[in-house]
Amino acid sequence: MLPREQTALGTLEHRLIAARAQVLANADVDSLRQRVAQAGGSPQALYAASLASLKLRDADAAQRHALALRDAVGGDALAAQLVRYLLAEIALARNDATAALAALQLDESPAAMREWSRAQLMLWGQAQLMRGTVDSL
């Protein structure tokens, strides 16, 4: 029997990444609108709706779906991390570097920075550029 957090469809983290890939692979307006319309109870549907809303330049809807997603993932640490990345993307789309950095919840000590993932480094770098703090890069 599979552990509780893993189903026949994979882990929650895997399902969220798959939802992201589906949105990015089918990014025409009609497909994006369909993803938003399908926002429902499943975390992957909420992730897809949030990212699709962001691609449609509706940051308010993207934020609403992402916050519902944050509640839906509960204590799954890896899924929660993906939600933080999504919230940072939404904040960057709103030109709010401070909110993006807050969403990332990163330890900015030099030792910790060496352990950051590529996604963390890219989002942090975009926020720093937006703030105009290029010298710290």
C-alpha angles and dihedrals in degrees: 000000000000121000114264095255092051124068134177085275093058133251122328089251090056092048092051092050089048090052089051092050092050092052093047093046093051102038100149114125096251093051092047092050090049090054090051091049090051094056103135144138100307118092092229091054090050091048091049092047092049095049092043090051089051091051088050087054094245099132093170093058090042089054093048092051092045093051090049088049091051089057092045096055092056114176098353100123097196093048090046089055090054089051090053089053090050092049089050090052090051092049091050090051087055090050090244105136093170092058090046092054091046091051092052093055092202130173101231097196113127092244093051093046090062088063097050120120121241090255092053092048094048095048092044091048092050090051092048091050090049090052090049094241095130092141091070091058 
